[in-house]
JSON list of C-alpha atoms in Angstrom, two decimals:
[
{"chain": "C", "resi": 1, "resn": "UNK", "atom": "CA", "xyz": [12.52, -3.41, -25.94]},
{"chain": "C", "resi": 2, "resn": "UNK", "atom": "CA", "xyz": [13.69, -4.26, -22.59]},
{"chain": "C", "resi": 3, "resn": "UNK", "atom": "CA", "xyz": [12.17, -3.39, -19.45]},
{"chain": "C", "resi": 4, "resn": "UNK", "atom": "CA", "xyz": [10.60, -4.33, -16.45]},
{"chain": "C", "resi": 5, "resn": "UNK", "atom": "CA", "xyz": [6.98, -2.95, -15.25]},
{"chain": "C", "resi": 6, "resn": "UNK", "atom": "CA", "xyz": [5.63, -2.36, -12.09]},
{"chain": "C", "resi": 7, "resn": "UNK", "atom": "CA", "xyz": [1.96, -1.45, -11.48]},
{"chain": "C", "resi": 8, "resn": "UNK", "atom": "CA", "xyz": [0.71, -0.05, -9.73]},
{"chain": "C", "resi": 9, "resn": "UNK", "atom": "CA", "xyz": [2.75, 3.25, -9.52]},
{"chain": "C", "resi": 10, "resn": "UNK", "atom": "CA", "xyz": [1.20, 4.76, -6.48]},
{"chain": "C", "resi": 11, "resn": "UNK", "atom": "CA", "xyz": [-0.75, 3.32, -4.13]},
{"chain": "C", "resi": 12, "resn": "UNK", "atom": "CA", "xyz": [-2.14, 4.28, -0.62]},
{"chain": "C", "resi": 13, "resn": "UNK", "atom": "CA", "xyz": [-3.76, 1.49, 1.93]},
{"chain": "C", "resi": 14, "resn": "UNK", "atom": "CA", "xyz": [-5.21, 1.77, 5.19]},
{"chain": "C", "resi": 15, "resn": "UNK", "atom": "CA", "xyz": [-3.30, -0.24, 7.97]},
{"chain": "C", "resi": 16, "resn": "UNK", "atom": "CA", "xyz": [-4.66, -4.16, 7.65]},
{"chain": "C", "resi": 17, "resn": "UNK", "atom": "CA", "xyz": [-5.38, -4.28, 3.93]},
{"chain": "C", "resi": 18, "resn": "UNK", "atom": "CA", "xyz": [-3.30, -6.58, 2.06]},
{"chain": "C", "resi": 19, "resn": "UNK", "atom": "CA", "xyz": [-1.09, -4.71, -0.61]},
{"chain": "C", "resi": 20, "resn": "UNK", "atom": "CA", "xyz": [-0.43, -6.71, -4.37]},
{"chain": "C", "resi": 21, "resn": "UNK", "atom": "CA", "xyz": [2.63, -5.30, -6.24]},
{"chain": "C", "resi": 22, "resn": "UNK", "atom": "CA", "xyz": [3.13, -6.63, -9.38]},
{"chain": "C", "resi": 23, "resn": "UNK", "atom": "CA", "xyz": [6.19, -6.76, -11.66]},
{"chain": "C", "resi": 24, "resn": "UNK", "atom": "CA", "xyz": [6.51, -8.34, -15.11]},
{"chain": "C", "resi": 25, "resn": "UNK", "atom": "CA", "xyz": [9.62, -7.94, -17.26]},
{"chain": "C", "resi": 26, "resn": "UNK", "atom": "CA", "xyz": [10.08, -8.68, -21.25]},
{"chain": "C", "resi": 27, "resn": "UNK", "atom": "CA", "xyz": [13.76, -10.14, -21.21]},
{"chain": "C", "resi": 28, "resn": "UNK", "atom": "CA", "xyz": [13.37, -13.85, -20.10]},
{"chain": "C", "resi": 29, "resn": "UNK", "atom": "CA", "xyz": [15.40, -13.09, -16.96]},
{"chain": "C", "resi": 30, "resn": "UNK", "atom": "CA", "xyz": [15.81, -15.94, -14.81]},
{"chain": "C", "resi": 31, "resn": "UNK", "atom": "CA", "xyz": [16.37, -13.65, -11.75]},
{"chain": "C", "resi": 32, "resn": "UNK", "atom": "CA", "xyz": [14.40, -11.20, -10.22]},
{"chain": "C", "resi": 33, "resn": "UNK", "atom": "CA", "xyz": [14.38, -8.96, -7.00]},
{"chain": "C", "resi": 34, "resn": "UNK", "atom": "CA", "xyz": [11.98, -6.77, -5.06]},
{"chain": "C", "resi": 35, "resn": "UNK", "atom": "CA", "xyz": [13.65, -3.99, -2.95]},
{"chain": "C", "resi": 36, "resn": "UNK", "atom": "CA", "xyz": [12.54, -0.93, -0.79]},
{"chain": "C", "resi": 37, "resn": "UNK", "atom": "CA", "xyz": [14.18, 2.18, -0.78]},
{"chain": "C", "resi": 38, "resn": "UNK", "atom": "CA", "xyz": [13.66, 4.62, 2.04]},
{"chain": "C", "resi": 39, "resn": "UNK", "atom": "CA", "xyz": [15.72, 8.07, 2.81]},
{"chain": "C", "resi": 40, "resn": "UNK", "atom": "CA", "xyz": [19.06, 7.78, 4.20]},
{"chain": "C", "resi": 41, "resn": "UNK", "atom": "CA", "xyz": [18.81, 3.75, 3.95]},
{"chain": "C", "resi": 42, "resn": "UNK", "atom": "CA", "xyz": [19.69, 3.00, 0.39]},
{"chain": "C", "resi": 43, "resn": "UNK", "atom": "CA", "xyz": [18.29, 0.03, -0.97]},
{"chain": "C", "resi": 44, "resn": "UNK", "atom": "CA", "xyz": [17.07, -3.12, 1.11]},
{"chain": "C", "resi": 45, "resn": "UNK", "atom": "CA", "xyz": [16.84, -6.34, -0.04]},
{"chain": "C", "resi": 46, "resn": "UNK", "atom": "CA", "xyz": [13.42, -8.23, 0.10]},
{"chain": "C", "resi": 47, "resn": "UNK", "atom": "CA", "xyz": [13.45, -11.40, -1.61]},
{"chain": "C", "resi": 48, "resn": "UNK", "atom": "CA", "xyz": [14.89, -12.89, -4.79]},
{"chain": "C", "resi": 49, "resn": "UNK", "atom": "CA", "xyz": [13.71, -15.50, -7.31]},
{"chain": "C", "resi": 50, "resn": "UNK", "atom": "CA", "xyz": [16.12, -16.87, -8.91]},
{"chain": "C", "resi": 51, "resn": "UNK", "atom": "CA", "xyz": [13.19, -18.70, -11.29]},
{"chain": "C", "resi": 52, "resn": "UNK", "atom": "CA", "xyz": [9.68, -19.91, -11.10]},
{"chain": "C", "resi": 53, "resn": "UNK", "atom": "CA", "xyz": [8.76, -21.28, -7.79]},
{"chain": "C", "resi": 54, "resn": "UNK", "atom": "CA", "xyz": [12.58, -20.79, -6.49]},
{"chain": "C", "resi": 55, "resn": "UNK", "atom": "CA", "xyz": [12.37, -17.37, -3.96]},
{"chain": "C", "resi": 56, "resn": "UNK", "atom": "CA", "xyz": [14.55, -16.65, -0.99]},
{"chain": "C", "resi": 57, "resn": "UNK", "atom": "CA", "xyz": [14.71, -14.30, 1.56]},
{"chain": "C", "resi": 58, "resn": "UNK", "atom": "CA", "xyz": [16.59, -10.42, 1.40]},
{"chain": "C", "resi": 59, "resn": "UNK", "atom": "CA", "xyz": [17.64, -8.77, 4.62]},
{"chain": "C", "resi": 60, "resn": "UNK", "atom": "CA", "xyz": [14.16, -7.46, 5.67]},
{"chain": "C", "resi": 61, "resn": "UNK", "atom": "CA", "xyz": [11.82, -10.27, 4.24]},
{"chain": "C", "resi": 62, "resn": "UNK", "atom": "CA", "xyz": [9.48, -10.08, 7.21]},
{"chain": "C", "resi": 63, "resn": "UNK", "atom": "CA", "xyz": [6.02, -9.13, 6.49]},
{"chain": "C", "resi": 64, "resn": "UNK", "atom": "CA", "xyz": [6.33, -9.42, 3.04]},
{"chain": "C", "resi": 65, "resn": "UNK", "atom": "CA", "xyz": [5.64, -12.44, 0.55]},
{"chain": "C", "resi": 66, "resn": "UNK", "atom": "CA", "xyz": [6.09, -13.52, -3.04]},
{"chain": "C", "resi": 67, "resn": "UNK", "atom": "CA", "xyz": [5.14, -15.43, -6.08]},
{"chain": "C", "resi": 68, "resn": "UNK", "atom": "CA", "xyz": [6.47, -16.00, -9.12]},
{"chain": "C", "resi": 69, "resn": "UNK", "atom": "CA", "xyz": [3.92, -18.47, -11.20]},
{"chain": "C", "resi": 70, "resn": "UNK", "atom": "CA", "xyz": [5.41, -17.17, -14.54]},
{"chain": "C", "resi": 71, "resn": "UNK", "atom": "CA", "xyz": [9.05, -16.40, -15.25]},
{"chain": "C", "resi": 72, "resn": "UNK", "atom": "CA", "xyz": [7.95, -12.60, -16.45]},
{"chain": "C", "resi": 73, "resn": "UNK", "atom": "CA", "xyz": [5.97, -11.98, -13.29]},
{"chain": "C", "resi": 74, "resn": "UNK", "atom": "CA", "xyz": [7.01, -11.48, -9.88]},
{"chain": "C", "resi": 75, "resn": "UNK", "atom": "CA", "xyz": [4.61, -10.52, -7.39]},
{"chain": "C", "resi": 76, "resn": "UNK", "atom": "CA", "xyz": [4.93, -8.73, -3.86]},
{"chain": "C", "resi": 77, "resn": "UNK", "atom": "CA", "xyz": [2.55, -9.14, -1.36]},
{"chain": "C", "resi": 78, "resn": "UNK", "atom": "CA", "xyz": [1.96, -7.24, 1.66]},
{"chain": "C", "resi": 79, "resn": "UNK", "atom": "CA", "xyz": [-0.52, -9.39, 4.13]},
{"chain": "C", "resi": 80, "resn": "UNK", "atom": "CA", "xyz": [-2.16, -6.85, 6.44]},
{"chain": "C", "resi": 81, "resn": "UNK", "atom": "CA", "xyz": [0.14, -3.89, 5.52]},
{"chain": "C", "resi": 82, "resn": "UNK", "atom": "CA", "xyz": [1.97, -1.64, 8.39]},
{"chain": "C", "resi": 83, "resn": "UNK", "atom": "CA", "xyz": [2.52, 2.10, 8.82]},
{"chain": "C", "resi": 84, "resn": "UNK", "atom": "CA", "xyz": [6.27, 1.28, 8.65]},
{"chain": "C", "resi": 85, "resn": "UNK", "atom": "CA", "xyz": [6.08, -0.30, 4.99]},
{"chain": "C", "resi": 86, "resn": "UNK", "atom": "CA", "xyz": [5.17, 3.11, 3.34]},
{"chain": "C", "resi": 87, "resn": "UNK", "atom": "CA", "xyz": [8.11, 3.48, 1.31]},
{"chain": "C", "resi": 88, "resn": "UNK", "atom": "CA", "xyz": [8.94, 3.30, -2.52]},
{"chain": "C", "resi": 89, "resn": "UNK", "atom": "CA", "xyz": [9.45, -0.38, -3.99]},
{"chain": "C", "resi": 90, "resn": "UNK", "atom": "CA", "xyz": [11.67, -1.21, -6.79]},
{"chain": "C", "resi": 91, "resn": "UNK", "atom": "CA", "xyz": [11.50, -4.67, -8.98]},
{"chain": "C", "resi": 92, "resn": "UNK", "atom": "CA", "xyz": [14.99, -5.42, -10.99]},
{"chain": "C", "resi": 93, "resn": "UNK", "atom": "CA", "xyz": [15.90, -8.09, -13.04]},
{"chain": "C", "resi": 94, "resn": "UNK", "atom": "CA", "xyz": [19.43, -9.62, -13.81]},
{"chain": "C", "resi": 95, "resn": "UNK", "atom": "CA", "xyz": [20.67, -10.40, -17.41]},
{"chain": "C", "resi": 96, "resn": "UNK", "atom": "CA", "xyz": [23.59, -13.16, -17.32]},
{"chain": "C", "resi": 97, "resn": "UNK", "atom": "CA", "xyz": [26.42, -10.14, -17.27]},
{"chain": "C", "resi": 98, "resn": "UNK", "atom": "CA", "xyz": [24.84, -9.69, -14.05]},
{"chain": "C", "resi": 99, "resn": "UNK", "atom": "CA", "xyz": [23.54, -6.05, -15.33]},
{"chain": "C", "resi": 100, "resn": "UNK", "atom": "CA", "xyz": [19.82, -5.45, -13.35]},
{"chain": "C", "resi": 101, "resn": "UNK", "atom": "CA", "xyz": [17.06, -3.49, -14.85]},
{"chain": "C", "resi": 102, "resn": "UNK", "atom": "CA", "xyz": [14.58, -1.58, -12.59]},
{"chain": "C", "resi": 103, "resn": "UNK", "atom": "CA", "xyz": [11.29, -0.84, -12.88]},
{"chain": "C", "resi": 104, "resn": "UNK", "atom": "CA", "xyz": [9.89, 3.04, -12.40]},
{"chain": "C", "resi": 105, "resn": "UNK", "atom": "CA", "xyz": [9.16, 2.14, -8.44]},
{"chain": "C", "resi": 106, "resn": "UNK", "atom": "CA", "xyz": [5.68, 1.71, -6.89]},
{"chain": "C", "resi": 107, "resn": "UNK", "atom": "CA", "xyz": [4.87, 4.53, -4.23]},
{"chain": "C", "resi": 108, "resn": "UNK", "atom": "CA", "xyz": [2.77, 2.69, -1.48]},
{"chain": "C", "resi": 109, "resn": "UNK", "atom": "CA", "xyz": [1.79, 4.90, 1.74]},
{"chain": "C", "resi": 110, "resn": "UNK", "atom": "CA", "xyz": [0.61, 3.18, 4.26]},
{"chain": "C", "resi": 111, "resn": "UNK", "atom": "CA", "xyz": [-1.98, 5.33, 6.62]},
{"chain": "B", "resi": 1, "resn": "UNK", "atom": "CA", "xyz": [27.83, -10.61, 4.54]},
{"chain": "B", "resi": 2, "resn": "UNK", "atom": "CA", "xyz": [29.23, -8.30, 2.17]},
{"chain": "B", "resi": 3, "resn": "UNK", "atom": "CA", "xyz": [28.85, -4.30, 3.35]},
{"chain": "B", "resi": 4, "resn": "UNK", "atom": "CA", "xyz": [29.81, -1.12, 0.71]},
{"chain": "B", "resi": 5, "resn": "UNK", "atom": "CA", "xyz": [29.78, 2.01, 1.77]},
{"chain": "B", "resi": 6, "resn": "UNK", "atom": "CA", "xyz": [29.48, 5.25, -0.27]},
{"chain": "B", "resi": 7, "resn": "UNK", "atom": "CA", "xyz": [31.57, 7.61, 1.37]},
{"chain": "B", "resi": 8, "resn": "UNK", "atom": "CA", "xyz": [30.30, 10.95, 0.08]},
{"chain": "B", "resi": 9, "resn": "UNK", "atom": "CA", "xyz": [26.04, 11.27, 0.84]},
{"chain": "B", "resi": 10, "resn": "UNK", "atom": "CA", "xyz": [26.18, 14.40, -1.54]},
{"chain": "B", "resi": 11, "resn": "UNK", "atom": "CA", "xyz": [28.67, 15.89, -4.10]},
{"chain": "B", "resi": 12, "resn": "UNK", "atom": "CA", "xyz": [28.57, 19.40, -5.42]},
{"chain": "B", "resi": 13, "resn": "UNK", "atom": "CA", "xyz": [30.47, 20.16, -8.38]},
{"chain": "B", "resi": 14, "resn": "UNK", "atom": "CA", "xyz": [30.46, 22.93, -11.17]},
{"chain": "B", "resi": 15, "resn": "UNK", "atom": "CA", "xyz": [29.80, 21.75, -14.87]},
{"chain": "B", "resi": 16, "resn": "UNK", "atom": "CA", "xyz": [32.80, 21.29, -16.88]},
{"chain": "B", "resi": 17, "resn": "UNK", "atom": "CA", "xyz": [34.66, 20.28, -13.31]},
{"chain": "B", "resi": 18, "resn": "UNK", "atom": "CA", "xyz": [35.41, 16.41, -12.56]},
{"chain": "B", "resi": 19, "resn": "UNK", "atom": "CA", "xyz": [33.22, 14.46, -9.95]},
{"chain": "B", "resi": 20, "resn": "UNK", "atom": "CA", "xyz": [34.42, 11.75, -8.27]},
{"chain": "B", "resi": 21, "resn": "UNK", "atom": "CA", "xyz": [32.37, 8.68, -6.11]},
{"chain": "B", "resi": 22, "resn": "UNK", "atom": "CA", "xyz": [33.99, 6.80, -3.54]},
{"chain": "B", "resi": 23, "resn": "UNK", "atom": "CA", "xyz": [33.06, 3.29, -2.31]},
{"chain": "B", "resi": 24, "resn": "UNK", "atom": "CA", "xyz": [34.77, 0.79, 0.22]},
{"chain": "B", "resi": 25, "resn": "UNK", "atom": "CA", "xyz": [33.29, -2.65, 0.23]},
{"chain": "B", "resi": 26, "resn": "UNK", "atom": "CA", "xyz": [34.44, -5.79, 2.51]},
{"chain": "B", "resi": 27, "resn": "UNK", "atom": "CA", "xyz": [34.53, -8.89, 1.22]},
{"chain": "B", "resi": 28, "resn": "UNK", "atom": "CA", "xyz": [37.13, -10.03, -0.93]},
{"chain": "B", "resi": 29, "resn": "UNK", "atom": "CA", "xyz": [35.18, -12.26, -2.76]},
{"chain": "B", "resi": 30, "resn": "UNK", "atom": "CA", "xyz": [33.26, -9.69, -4.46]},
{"chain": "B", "resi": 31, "resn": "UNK", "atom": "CA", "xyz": [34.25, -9.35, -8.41]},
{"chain": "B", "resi": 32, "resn": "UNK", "atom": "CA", "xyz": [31.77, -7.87, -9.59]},
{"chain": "B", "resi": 33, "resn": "UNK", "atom": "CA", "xyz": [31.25, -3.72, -9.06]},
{"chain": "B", "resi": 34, "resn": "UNK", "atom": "CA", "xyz": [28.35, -1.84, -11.09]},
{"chain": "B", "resi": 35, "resn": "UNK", "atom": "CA", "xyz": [27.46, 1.61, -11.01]},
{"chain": "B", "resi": 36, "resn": "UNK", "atom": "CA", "xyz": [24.12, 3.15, -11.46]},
{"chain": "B", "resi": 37, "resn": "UNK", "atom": "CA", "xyz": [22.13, 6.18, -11.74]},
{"chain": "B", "resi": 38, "resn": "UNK", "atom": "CA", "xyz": [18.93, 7.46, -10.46]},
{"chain": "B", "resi": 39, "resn": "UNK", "atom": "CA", "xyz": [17.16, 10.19, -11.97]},
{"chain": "B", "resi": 40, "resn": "UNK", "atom": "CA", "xyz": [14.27, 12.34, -9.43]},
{"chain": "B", "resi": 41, "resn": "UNK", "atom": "CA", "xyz": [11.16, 9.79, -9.18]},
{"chain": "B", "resi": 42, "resn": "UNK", "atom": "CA", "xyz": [12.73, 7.22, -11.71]},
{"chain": "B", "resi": 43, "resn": "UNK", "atom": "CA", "xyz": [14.41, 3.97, -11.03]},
{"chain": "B", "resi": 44, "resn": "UNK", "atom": "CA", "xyz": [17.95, 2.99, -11.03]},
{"chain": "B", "resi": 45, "resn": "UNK", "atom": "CA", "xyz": [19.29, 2.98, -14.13]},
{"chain": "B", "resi": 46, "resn": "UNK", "atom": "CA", "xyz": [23.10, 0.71, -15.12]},
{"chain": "B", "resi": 47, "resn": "UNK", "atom": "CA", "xyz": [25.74, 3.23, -16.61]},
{"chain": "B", "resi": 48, "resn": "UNK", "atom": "CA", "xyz": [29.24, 1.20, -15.82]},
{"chain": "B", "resi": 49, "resn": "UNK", "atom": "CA", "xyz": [30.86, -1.57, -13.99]},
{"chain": "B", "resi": 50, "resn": "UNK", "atom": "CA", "xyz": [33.60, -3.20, -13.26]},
{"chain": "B", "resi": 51, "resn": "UNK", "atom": "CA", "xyz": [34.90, -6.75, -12.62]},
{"chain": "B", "resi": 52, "resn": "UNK", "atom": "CA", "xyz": [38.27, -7.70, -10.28]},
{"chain": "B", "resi": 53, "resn": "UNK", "atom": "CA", "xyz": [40.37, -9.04, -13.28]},
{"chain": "B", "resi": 54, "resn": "UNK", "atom": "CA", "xyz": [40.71, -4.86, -14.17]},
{"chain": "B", "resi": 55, "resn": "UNK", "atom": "CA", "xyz": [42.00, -2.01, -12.27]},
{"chain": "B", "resi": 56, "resn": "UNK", "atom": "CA", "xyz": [40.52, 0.35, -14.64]},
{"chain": "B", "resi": 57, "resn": "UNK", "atom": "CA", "xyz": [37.88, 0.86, -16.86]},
{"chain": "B", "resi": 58, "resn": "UNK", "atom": "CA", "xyz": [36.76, 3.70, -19.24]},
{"chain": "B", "resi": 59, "resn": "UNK", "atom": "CA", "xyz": [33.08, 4.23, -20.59]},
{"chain": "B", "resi": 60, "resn": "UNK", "atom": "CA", "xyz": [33.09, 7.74, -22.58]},
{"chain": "B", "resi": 61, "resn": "UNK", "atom": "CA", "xyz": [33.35, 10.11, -19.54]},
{"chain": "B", "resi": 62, "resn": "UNK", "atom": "CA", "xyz": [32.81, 7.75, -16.97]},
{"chain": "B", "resi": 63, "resn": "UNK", "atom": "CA", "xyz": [35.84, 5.79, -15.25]},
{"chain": "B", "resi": 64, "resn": "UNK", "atom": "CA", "xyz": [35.79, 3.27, -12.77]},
{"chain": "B", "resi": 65, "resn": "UNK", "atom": "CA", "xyz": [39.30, 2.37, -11.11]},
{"chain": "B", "resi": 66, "resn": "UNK", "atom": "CA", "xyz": [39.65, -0.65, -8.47]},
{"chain": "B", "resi": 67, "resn": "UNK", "atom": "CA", "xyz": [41.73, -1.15, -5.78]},
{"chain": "B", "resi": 68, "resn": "UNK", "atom": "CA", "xyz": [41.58, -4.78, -4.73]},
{"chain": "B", "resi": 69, "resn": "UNK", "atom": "CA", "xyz": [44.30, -4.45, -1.92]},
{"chain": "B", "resi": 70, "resn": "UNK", "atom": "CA", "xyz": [42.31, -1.54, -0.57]},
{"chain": "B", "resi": 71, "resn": "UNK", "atom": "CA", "xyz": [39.19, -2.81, -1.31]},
{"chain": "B", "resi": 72, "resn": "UNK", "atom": "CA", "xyz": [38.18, 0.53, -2.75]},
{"chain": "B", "resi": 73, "resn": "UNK", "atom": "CA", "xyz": [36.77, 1.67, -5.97]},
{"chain": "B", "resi": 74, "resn": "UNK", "atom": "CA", "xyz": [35.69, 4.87, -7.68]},
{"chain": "B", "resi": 75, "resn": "UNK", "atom": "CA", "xyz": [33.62, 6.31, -10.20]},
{"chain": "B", "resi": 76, "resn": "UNK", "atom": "CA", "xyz": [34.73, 9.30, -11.77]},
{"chain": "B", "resi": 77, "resn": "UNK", "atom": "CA", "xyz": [32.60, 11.69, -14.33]},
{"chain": "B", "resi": 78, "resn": "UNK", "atom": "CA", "xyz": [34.83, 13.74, -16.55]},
{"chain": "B", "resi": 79, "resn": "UNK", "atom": "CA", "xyz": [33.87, 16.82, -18.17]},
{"chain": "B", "resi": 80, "resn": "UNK", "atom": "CA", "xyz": [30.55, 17.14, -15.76]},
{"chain": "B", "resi": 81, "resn": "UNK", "atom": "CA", "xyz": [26.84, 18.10, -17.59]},
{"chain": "B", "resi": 82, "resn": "UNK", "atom": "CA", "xyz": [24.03, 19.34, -15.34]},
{"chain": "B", "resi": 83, "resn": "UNK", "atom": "CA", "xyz": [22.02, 15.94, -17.05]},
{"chain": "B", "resi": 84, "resn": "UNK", "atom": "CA", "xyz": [24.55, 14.17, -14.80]},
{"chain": "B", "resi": 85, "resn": "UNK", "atom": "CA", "xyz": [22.87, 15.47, -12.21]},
{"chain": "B", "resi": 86, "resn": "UNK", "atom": "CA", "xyz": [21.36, 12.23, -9.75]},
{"chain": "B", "resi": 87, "resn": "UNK", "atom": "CA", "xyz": [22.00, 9.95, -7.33]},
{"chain": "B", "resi": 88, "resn": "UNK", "atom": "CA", "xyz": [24.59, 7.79, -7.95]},
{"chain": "B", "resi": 89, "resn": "UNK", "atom": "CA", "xyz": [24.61, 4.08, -6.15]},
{"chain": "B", "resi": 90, "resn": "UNK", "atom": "CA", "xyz": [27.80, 1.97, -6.06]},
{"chain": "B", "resi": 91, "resn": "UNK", "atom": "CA", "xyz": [27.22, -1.83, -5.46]},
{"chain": "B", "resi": 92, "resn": "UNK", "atom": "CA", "xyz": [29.32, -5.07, -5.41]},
{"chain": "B", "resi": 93, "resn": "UNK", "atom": "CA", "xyz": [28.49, -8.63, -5.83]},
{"chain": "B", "resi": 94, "resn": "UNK", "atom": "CA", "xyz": [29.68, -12.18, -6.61]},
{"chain": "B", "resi": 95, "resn": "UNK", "atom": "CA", "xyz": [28.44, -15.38, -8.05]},
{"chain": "B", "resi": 96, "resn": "UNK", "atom": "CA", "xyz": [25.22, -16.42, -5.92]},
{"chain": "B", "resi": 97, "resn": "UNK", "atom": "CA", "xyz": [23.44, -13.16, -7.51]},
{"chain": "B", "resi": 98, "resn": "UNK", "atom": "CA", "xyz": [23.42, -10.97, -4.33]},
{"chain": "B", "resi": 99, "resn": "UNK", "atom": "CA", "xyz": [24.32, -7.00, -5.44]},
{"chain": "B", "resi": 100, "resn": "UNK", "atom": "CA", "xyz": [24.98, -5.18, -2.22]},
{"chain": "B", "resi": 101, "resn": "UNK", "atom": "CA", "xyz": [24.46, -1.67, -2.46]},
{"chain": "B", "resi": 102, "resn": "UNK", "atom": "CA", "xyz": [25.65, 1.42, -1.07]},
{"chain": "B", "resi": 103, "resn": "UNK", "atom": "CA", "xyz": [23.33, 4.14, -0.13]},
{"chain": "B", "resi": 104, "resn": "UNK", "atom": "CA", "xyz": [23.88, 6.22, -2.76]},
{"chain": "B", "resi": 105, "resn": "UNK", "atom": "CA", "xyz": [25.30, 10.10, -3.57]},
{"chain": "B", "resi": 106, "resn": "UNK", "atom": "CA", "xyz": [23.40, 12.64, -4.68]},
{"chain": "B", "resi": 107, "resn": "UNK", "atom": "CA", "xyz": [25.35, 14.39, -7.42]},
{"chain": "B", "resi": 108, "resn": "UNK", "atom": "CA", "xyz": [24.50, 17.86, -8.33]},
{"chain": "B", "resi": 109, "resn": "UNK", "atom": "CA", "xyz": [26.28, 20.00, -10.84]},
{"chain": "B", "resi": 110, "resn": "UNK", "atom": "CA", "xyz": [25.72, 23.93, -10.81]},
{"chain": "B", "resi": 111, "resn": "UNK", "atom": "CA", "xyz": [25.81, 25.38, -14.13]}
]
């Protein structure tokens, strides 16, 4: 069955603590993506990996980090988290027909 | 870089009617043009796409034209169901895996 799995669905941090949100997908995709999506701004474009140990940089990669150890796992990190990163996060991957599969979103609110 | 933009933020339509999506994008060298759907607290979710070697292309009640020269395409949703009901995000993309989206149209059909 194919799909991609985020955990935690819903999280709330105080401002400072570091924030893990993990992804793992069943489909052997090479590529994976982490985006936000906030009202009114579509979705934004964090970082992509386009394999283990091979991530680069979205449009709003700044004060967010990833890993990717495993080819099914792709981890977000949030060091010290902000007021202004509460929003909804979405992990995708790509099959080669360039189709991407989302996860269900992880809620974080930042307070 | 690449920049689409999703002309209509919200679409009201009565079941049985025809919807239609609009989407301009900007850089020629995008051939690739996917479609998806997102259902209230889910993520996004691939129905159709379309790639630049077709002006047209038919999924059940979903079609997708292209206009190259304009650098316009369109979803359109025959035969409307209130399950249609969502936001609707166009993208486009080429070959170095970067989807650009738009920011989405929230479809609702009254019964």
């Amino acid at each position: 069955d194919m799909k991609v799995t985020q955990m935690p669905r819903y999280l709330i941090k105080r401002m400072g603590e570091n924030v893990l949100l993990e992804c793992g997908q069943d489909m052997s995709h090479e590529t994976m993506y982490w985006y936000r999506q906030d009202p009114g701004l579509g979705l934004q474009l964090i970082y992509i990996s386009y394999d283990v140990d091979s991530n680069s940089e979205g449009d709003i990669p700044k004060g967010y980090r990833v890993s990717r150890k495993k080819r099914e796992h792709f981890s977000l990190i949030l060091d010290s988290a902000k007021t202004n990163q509460t929003s909804v996060y979405f992990c995708a991957s790509r099959d080669s027909g360039n189709t991407l599969y989302f996860g269900e979103g992880s809620r974080l609110i930042v307070v | 870089g690449e920049k689409v933009e999703q002309h209509e933020s919200t679409l009201s339509v009565r079941e049985g009617d025809s919807a239609v999506i609009n989407c301009t994008y900007t850089d020629t060298a995008s051939s690739y043009f996917p479609w998806y759907k997102q259902e209230a607290g889910k993520g996004l979710h691939f129905v159709i796409d379309i790639r630049s070697n077709v002006d047209r292309k038919q999924s059940q009640r979903l079609i997708v034209l292209l206009d190259k020269k304009a650098k316009r395409f369109s979803l359109h949703i025959t035969a409307t169901q209130p399950e249609d009901s969502a936001i609707y995000f166009c993208a486009a993309g080429f070959n170095n895996n970067r989807i650009f989206f738009g920011d989405g149209t929230q479809l609702v059909v009254k019964p």
